[in-house]
CSV table of C-alpha atoms in Angstrom, one decimal:
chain,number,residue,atom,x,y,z
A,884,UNK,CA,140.0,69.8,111.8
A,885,UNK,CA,138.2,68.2,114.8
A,886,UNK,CA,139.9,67.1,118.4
A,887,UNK,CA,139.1,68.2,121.4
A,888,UNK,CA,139.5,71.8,121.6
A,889,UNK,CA,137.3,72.1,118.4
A,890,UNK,CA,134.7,70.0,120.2
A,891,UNK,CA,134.7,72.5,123.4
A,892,UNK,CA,133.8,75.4,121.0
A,893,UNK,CA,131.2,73.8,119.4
A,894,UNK,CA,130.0,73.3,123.2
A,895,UNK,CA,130.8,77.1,123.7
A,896,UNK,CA,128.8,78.2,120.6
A,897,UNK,CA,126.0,76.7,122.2
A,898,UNK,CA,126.0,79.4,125.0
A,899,UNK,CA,124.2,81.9,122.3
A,900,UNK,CA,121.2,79.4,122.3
A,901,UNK,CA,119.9,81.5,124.9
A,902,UNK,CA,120.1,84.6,123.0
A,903,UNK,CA,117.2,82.8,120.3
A,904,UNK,CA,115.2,80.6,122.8
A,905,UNK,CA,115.5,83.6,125.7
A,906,UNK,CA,113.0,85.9,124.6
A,907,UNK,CA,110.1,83.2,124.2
A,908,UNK,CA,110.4,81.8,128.1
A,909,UNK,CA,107.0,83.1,129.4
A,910,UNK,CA,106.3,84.0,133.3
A,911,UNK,CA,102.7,84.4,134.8
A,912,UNK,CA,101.3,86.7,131.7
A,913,UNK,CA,104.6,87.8,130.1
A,914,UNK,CA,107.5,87.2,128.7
A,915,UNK,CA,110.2,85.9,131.1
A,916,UNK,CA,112.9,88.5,130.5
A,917,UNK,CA,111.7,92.3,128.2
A,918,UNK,CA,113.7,95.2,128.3
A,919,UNK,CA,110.6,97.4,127.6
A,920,UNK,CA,112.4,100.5,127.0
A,921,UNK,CA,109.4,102.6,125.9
A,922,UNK,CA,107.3,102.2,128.8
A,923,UNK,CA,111.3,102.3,131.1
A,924,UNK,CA,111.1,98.6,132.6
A,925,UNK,CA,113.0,96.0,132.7
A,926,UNK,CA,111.4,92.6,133.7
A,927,UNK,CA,113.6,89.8,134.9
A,928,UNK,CA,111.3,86.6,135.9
A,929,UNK,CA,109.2,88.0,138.6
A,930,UNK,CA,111.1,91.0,139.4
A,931,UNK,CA,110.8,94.6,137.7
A,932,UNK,CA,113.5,97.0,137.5
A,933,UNK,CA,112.7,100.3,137.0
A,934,UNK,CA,114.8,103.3,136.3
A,935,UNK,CA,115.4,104.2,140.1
A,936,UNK,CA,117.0,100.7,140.5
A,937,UNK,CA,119.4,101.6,137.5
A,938,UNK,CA,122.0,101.8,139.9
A,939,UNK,CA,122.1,97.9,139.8
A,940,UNK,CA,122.6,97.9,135.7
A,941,UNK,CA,125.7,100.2,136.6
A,942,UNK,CA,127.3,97.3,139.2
A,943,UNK,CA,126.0,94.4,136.3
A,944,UNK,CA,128.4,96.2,133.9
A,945,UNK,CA,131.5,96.7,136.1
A,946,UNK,CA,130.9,92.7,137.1
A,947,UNK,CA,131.1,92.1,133.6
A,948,UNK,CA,133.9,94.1,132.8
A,949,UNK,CA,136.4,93.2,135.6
A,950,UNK,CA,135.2,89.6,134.7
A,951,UNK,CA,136.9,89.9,131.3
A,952,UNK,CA,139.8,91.4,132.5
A,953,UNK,CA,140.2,88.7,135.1
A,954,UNK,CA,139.5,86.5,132.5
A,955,UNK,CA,141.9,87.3,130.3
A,956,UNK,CA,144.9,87.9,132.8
A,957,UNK,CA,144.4,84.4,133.9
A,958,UNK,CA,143.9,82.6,130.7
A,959,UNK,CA,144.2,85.3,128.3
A,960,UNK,CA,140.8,86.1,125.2
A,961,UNK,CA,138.8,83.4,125.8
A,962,UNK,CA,135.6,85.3,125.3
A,963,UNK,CA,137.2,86.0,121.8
A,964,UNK,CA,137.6,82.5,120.8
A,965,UNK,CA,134.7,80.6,122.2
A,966,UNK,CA,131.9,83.0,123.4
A,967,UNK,CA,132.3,86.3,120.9
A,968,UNK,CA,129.6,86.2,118.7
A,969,UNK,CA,131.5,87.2,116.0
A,970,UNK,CA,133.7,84.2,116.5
A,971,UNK,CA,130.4,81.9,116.8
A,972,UNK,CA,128.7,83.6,113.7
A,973,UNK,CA,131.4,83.2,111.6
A,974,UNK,CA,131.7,80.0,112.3
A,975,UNK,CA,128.7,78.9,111.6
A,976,UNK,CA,128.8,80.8,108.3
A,977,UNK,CA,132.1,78.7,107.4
A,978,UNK,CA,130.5,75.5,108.6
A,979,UNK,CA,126.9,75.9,106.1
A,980,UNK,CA,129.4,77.0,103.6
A,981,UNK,CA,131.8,73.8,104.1
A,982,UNK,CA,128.5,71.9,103.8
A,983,UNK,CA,126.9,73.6,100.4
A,984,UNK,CA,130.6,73.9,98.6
A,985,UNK,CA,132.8,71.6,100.1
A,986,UNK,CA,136.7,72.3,101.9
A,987,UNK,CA,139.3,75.3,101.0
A,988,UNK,CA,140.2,73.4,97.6
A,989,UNK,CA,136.5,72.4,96.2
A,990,UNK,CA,135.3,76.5,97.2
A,991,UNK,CA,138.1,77.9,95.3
A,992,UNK,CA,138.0,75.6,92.0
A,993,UNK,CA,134.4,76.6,92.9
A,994,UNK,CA,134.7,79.9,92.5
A,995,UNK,CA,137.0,80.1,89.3
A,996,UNK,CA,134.8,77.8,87.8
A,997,UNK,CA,132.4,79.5,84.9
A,998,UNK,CA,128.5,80.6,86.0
A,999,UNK,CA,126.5,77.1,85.5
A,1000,UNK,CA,123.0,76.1,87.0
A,1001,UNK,CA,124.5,73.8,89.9
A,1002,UNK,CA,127.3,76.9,90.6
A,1003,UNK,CA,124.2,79.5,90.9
A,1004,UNK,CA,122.0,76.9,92.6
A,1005,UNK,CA,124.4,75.9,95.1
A,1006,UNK,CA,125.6,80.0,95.7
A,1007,UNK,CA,121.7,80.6,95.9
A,1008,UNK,CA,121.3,77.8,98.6
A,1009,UNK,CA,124.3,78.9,100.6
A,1010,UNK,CA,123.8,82.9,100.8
A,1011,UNK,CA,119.8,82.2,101.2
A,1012,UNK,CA,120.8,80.2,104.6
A,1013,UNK,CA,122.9,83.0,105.4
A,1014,UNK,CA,120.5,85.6,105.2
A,1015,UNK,CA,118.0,83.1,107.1
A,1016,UNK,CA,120.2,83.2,109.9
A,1017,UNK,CA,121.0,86.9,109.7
A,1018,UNK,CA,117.4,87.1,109.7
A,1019,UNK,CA,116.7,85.1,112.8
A,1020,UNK,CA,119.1,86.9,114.5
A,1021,UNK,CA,117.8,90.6,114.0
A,1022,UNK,CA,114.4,89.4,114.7
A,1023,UNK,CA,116.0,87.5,118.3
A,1024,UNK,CA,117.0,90.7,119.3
A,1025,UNK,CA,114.4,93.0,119.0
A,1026,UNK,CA,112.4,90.3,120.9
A,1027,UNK,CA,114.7,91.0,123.9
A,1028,UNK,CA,112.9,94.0,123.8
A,1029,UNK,CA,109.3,93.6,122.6
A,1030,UNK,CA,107.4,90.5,123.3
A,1031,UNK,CA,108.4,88.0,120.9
A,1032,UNK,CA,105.0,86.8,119.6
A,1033,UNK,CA,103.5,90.3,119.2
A,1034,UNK,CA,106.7,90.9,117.2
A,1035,UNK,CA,106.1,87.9,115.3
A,1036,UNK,CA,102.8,88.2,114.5
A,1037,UNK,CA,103.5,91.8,113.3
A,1038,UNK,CA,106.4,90.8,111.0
A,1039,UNK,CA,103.8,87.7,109.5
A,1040,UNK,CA,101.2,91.1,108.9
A,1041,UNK,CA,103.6,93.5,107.7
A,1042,UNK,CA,103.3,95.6,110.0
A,1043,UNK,CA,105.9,95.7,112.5
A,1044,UNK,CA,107.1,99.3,114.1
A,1045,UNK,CA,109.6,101.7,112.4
A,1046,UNK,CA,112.1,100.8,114.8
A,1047,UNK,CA,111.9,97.1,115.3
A,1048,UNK,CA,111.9,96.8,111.3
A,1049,UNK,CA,115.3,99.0,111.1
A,1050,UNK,CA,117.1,97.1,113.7
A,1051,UNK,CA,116.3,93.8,112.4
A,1052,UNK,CA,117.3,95.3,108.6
A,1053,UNK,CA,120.4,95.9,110.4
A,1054,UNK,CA,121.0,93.2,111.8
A,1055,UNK,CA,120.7,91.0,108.9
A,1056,UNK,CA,123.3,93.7,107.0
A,1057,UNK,CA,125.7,93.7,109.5
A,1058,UNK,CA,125.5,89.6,110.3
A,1059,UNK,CA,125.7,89.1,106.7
A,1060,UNK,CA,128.3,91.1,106.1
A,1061,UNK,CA,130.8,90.5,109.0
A,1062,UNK,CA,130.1,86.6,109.6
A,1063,UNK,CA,130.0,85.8,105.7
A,1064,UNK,CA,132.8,88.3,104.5
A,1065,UNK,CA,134.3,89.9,106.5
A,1066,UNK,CA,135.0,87.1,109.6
A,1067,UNK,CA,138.4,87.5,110.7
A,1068,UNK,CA,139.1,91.1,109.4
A,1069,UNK,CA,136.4,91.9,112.2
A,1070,UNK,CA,138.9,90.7,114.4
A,1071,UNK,CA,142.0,92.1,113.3
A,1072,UNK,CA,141.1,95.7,112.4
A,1073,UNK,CA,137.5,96.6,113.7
A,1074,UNK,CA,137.3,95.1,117.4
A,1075,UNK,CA,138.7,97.2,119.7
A,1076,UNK,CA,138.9,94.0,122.1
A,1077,UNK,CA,141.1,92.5,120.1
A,1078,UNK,CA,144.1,95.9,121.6
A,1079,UNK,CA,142.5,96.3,125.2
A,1080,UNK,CA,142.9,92.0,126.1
A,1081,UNK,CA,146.1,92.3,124.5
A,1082,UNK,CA,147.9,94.8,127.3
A,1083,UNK,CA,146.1,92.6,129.8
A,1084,UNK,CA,148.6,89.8,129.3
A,1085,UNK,CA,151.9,88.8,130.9
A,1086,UNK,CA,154.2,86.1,131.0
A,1087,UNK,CA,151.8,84.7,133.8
A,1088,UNK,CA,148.7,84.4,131.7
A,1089,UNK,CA,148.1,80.4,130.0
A,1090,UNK,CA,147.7,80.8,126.5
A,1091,UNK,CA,148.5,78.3,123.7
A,1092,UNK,CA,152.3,78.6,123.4
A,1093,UNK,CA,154.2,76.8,121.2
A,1094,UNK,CA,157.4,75.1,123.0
A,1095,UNK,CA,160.2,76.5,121.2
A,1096,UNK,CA,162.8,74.9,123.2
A,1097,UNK,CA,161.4,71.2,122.1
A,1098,UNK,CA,160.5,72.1,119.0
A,1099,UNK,CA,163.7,74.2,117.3
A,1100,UNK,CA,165.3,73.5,114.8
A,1101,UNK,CA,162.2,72.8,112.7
A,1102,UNK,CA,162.3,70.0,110.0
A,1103,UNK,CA,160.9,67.8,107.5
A,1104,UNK,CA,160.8,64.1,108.5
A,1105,UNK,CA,163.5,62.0,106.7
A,1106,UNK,CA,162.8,58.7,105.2
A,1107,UNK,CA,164.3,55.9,107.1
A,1108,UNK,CA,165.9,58.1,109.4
A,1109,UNK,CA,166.8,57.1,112.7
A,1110,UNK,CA,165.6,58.9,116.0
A,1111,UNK,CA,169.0,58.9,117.0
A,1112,UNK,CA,170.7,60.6,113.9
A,1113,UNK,CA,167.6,63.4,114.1
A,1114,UNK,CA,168.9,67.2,113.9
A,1115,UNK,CA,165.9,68.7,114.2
A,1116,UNK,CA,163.3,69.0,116.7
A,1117,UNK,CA,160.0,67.9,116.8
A,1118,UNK,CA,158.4,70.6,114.8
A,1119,UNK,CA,157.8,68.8,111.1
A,1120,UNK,CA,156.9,72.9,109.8
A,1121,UNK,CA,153.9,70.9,108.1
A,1122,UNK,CA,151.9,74.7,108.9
A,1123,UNK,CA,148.8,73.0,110.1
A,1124,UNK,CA,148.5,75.3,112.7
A,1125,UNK,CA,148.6,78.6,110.4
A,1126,UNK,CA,145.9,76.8,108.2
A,1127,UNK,CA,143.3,76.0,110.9
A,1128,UNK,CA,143.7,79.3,112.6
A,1129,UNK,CA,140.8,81.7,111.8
A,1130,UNK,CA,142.8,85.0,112.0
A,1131,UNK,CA,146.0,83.2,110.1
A,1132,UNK,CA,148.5,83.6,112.9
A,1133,UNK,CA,151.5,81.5,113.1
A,1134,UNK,CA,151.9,80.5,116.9
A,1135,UNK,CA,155.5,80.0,116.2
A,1136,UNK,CA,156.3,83.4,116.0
A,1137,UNK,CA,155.0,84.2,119.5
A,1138,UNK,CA,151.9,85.7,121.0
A,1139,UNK,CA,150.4,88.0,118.8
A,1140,UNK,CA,147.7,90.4,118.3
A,1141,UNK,CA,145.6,88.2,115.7
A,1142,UNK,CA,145.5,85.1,118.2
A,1143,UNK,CA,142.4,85.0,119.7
A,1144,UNK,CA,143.3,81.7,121.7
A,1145,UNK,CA,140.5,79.5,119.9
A,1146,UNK,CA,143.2,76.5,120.6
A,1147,UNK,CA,142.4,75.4,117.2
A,1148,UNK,CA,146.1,75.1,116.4
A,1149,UNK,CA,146.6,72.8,119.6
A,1150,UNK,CA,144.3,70.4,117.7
A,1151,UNK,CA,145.8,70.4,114.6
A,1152,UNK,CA,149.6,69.9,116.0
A,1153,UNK,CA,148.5,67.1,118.0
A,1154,UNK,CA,146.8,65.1,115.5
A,1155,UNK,CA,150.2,65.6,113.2
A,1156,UNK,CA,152.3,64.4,116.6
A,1157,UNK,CA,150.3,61.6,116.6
A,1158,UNK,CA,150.7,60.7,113.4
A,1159,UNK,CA,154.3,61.3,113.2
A,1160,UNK,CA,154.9,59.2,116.9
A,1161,UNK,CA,156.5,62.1,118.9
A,1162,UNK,CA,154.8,63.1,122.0
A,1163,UNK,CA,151.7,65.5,121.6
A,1164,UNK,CA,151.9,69.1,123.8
A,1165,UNK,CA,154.2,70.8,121.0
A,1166,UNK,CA,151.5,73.5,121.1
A,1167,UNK,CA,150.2,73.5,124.8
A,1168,UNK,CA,148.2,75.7,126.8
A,1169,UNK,CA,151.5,77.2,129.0
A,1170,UNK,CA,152.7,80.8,130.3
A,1171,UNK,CA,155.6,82.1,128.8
A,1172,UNK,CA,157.5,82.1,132.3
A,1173,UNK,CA,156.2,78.3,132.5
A,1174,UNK,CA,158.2,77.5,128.9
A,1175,UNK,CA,161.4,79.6,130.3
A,1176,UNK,CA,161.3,78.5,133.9
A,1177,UNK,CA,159.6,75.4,134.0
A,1178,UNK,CA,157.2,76.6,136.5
A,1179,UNK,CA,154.5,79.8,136.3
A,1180,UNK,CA,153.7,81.8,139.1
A,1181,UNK,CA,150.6,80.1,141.3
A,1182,UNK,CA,147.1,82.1,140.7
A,1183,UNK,CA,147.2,82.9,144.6
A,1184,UNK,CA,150.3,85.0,144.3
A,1185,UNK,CA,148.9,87.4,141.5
A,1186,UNK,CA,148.0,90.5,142.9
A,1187,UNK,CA,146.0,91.6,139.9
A,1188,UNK,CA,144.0,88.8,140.7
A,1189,UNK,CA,143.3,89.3,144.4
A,1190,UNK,CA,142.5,92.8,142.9
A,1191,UNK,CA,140.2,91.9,140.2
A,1192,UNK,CA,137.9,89.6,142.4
A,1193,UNK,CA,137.3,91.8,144.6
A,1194,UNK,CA,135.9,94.3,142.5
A,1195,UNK,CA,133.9,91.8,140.7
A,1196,UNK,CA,133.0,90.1,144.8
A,1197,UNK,CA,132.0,93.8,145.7
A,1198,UNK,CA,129.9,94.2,142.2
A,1199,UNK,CA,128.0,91.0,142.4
A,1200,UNK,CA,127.1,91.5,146.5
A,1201,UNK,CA,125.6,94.6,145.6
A,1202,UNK,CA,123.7,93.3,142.8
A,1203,UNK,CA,122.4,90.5,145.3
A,1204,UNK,CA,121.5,93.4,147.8
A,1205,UNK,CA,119.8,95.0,145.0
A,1206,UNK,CA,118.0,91.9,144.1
A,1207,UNK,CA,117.1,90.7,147.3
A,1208,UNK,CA,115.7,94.1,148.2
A,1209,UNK,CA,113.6,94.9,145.2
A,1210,UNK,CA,109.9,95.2,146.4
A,1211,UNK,CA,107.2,95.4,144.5
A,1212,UNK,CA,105.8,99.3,145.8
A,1213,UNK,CA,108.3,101.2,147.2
A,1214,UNK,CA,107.3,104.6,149.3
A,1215,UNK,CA,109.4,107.9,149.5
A,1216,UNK,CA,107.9,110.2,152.2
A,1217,UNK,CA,108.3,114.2,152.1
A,1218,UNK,CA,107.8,116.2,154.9
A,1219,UNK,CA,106.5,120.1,153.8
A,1220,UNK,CA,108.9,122.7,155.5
A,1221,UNK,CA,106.7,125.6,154.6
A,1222,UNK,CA,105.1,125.6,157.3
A,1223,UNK,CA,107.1,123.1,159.1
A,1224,UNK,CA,103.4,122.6,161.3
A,1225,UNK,CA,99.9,124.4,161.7
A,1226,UNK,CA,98.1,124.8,164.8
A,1227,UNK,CA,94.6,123.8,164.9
A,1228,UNK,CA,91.6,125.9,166.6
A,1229,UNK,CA,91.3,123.0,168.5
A,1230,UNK,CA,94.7,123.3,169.9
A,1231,UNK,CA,96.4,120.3,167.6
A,1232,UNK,CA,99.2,120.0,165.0
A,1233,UNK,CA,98.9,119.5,161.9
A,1234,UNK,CA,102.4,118.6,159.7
A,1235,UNK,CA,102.2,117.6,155.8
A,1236,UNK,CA,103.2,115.1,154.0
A,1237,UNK,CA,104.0,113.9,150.1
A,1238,UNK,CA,104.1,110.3,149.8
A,1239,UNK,CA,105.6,109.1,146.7
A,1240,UNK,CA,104.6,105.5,145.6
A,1241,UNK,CA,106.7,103.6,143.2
A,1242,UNK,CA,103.8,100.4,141.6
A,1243,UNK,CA,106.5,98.4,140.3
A,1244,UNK,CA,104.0,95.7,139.3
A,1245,UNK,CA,102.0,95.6,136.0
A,1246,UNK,CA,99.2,96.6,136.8
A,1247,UNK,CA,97.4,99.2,138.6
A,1248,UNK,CA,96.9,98.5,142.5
A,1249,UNK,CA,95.2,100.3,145.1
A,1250,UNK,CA,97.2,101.8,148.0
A,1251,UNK,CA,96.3,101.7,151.5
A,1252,UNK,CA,98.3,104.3,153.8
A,1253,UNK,CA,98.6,103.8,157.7
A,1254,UNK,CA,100.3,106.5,159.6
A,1255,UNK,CA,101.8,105.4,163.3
A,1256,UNK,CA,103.5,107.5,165.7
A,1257,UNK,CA,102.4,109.9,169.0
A,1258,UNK,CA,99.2,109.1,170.6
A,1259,UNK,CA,95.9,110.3,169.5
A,1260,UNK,CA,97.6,110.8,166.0
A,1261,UNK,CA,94.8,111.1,162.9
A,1262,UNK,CA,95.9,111.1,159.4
A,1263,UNK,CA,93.5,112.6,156.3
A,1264,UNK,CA,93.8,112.7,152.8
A,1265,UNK,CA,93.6,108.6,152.1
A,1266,UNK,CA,91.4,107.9,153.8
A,1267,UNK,CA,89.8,105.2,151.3
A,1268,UNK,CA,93.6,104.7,149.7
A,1269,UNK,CA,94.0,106.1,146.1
A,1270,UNK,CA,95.0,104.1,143.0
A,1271,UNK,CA,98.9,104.0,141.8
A,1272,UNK,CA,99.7,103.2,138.0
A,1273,UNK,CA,101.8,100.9,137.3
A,1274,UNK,CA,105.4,101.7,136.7
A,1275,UNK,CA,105.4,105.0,137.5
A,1276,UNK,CA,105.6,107.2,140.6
A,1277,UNK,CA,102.1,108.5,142.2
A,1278,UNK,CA,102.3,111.3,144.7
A,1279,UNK,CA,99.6,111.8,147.1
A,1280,UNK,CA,99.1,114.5,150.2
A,1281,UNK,CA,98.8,113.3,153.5
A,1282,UNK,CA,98.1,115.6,156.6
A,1283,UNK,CA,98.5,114.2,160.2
A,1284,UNK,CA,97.5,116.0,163.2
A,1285,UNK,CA,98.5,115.1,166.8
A,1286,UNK,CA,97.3,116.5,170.1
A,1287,UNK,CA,99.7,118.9,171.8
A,1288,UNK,CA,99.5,117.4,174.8
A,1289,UNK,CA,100.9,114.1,173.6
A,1290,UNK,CA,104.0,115.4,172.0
A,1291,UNK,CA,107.0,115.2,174.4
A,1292,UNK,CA,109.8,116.7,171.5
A,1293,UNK,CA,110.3,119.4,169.1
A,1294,UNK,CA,110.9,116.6,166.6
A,1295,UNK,CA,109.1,112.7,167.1
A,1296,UNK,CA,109.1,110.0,164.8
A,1297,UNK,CA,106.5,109.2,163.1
A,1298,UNK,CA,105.7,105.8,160.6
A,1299,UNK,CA,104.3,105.4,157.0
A,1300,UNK,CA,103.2,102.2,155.8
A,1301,UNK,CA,101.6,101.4,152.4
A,1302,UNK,CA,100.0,98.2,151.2
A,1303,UNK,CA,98.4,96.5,148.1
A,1304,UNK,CA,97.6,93.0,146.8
A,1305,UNK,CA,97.4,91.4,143.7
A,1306,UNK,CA,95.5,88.0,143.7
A,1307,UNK,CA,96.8,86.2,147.3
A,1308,UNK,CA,99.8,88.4,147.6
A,1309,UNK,CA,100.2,90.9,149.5
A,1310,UNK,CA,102.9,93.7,149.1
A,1311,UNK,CA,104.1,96.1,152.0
A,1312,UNK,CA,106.3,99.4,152.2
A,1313,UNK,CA,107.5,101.3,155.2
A,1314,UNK,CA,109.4,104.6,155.4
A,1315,UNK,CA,109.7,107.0,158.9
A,1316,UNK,CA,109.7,110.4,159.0
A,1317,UNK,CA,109.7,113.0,161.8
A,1318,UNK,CA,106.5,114.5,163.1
A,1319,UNK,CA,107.4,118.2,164.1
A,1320,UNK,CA,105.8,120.5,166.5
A,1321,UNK,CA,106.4,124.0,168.6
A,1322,UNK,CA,109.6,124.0,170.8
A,1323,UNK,CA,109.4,122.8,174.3
């Protein structure tokens, strides 16, 4: 049944576009966004995030996760019925399969009906555009994680990886099965979502509600009666909202585990009200207190709320740090303690260094090293710089001598900077350390 709430899923189902179209965006010489777990990096347009920035994948999943729960306290699981993929899938499965064998009625006649050639050509159609879009689906995620038109031009060869080919195989099992089959048994008795957003609601959160106080006593309209000599309220119990809800719940009964607040039953009781000329809002997004009361609590005056956006404020301002902060070389420095310094024959000291360089670009680069700190300071060991690979840490040895005479401290501060370029950029790092001689 269409209306306006079915029309704002269909919108909603359109989110997971970016799930096929994502991995084929390109940037410079790459793909866009490739979680290249073999080689540990993860690039995101022109940044690369490497497994000493995982910290920031650790603040991305508590965003996410006090997000649902905000979510759902406010206006209770509507990632389950208008983003959840199983909720998306299946309904795309139900709509091909509305189109190859027609409504409820038509697909069971269907199905008692003996084996003829239209029966097994319209089955064969059906399942075969099922199995296409499992298909495209396995192969849409694996290309999150390989580039997509290596991936593709393997699969054309036969020859794609061990891996990719078991992921996609299941992919296509478990889409197939749980979109096509299964659908709302997913829901009921194999997401565990479906129990954790359920304690997360109160008589605060908007869900659809069905007005019980307008619509008790229920009963069937009366020919010729009058609205005056009515005894009953304004539900007609026609049970369109138990037959256009995907998990079979009847909202009458009260909030319940199998809703997944689609709204789907706010459609179909409106279009009945409309045709029966009694107001429409029988089944109404409302708060339970809103029904009893008249009035819900304001979203200001929920503490969970307060609570919940400032975790997800604190997860999301680190993740913009993290962002914002991510260079493309990044240097560590390590002074030796054993010996803390040498002395020269010449009278200077001598202290030595690691440096650890981090190439968080794709290629190899070339690392320049300039030491600053006392006077007179000479630094050997790069000399002519030294080559970093690409995504992965390159250590080099430094050793920096100062004269004696110009250090005024036990302990002086002393400056590493690295540089690099690729093309007409040019990349930078900085990191101090301490220079350390003989006490004073």
């Amino acid at each position: 049944m269409g209306g306006k709430w079915r029309n704002l899923k269909w919108w909603s189902n359109s989110f997971w576009l970016l799930f096929f179209l994502g991995p084929y965006l390109r940037w410079d010489d790459r793909q866009a966004v490739l979680f290249d777990i073999p080689n540990r990096q993860f690039h995101i347009f022109g940044a690369t995030i490497l497994p000493q920035d995982f910290w920031m994948l650790a603040l991305l999943l508590l965003f996410f996760a006090i997000l649902l729960a905000v979510v759902t306290a406010v206006a209770g699981r509507v990632w389950c019925g208008f983003f959840c993929f199983q909720t998306v899938w299946t309904d795309i499965y139900t709509w091909l399969e509305e189109k190859f064998e027609g409504g409820p009625q038509k697909r069971r006649k269907l199905d008692a009906a003996p084996w003829t050639f239209q029966k097994i050509k319209v089955k064969t159609q059906k399942h075969a555009l099922w199995l296409l879009v499992a298909f495209l689906t396995g192969v849409s995620f694996v290309a999150w994680f390989q580039d997509s038109f290596t991936l593709w031009g393997e699969l054309v060869r036969f020859e794609a990886g061990m891996a990719s080919t078991v992921f996609i195989g299941m992919f296509i099992a478990g889409t197939y099965v749980l979109a096509g089959f299964l659908r709302e048994q997913a829901c009921l008795w194999l997401c565990p979502y479906a129990r954790i957003q359920g304690v997360m609601i109160d008589k605060s959160t908007i869900l659809p509600t069905y007005d019980f106080v307008r619509g008790e006593p229920r009963g069937r309209i009366k020919k010729n009666q009058k609205e005056e000599d009515r005894t009953t309220g304004d539900c007609v119990d026609c049970n369109q909202c138990v037959a256009v809800c995907p998990t079979g719940v009847d909202i009458r009964h009260g909030q319940q585990e199998g809703c997944i607040t689609c709204a789907l039953c706010i459609d179909a009781c409106d279009a009945v009200m409309e045709k029966v000329g009694r107001p429409t809002g029988l089944i109404r997004y409302e708060s339970l207190e809103g029904l009893e009361t008249g009035h819900s609590v304001p979203l200001h005056k929920r503490g969970r709320v307060w609570v919940y956006s400032a975790i997800l404020t604190f997860a999301l301002s680190g993740i913009v740090y993290g962002l914002s902060t991510l260079g493309a070389i990044d240097l560590k420095v390590l002074h030796d303690r054993q010996p803390l310094f040498v002395m020269q024959s010449d009278g200077s000291i001598q202290n030595k260094y690691t440096l650890k360089v981090l190439n968080k670009l794709s290629d190899d680069v070339k690392i320049m090293v300039i030491a600053e700190g006392p006077e007179g300071l000479k630094m050997t060991g790069s000399e002519d710089g030294f080559n970093a690979r690409h995504g992965n840490v390159t250590p080099r040895t430094v050793f920096v001598r100062v004269p004696q005479s110009s250090l005024t401290a036990e302990s002086m501060p002393i400056k590493f900077t690295i540089t690099t370029s690729k093309g007409t950029e040019v990349f930078s790092s900085s990191r101090e350390s301490v220079f350390i001689g003989p006490a004073r």
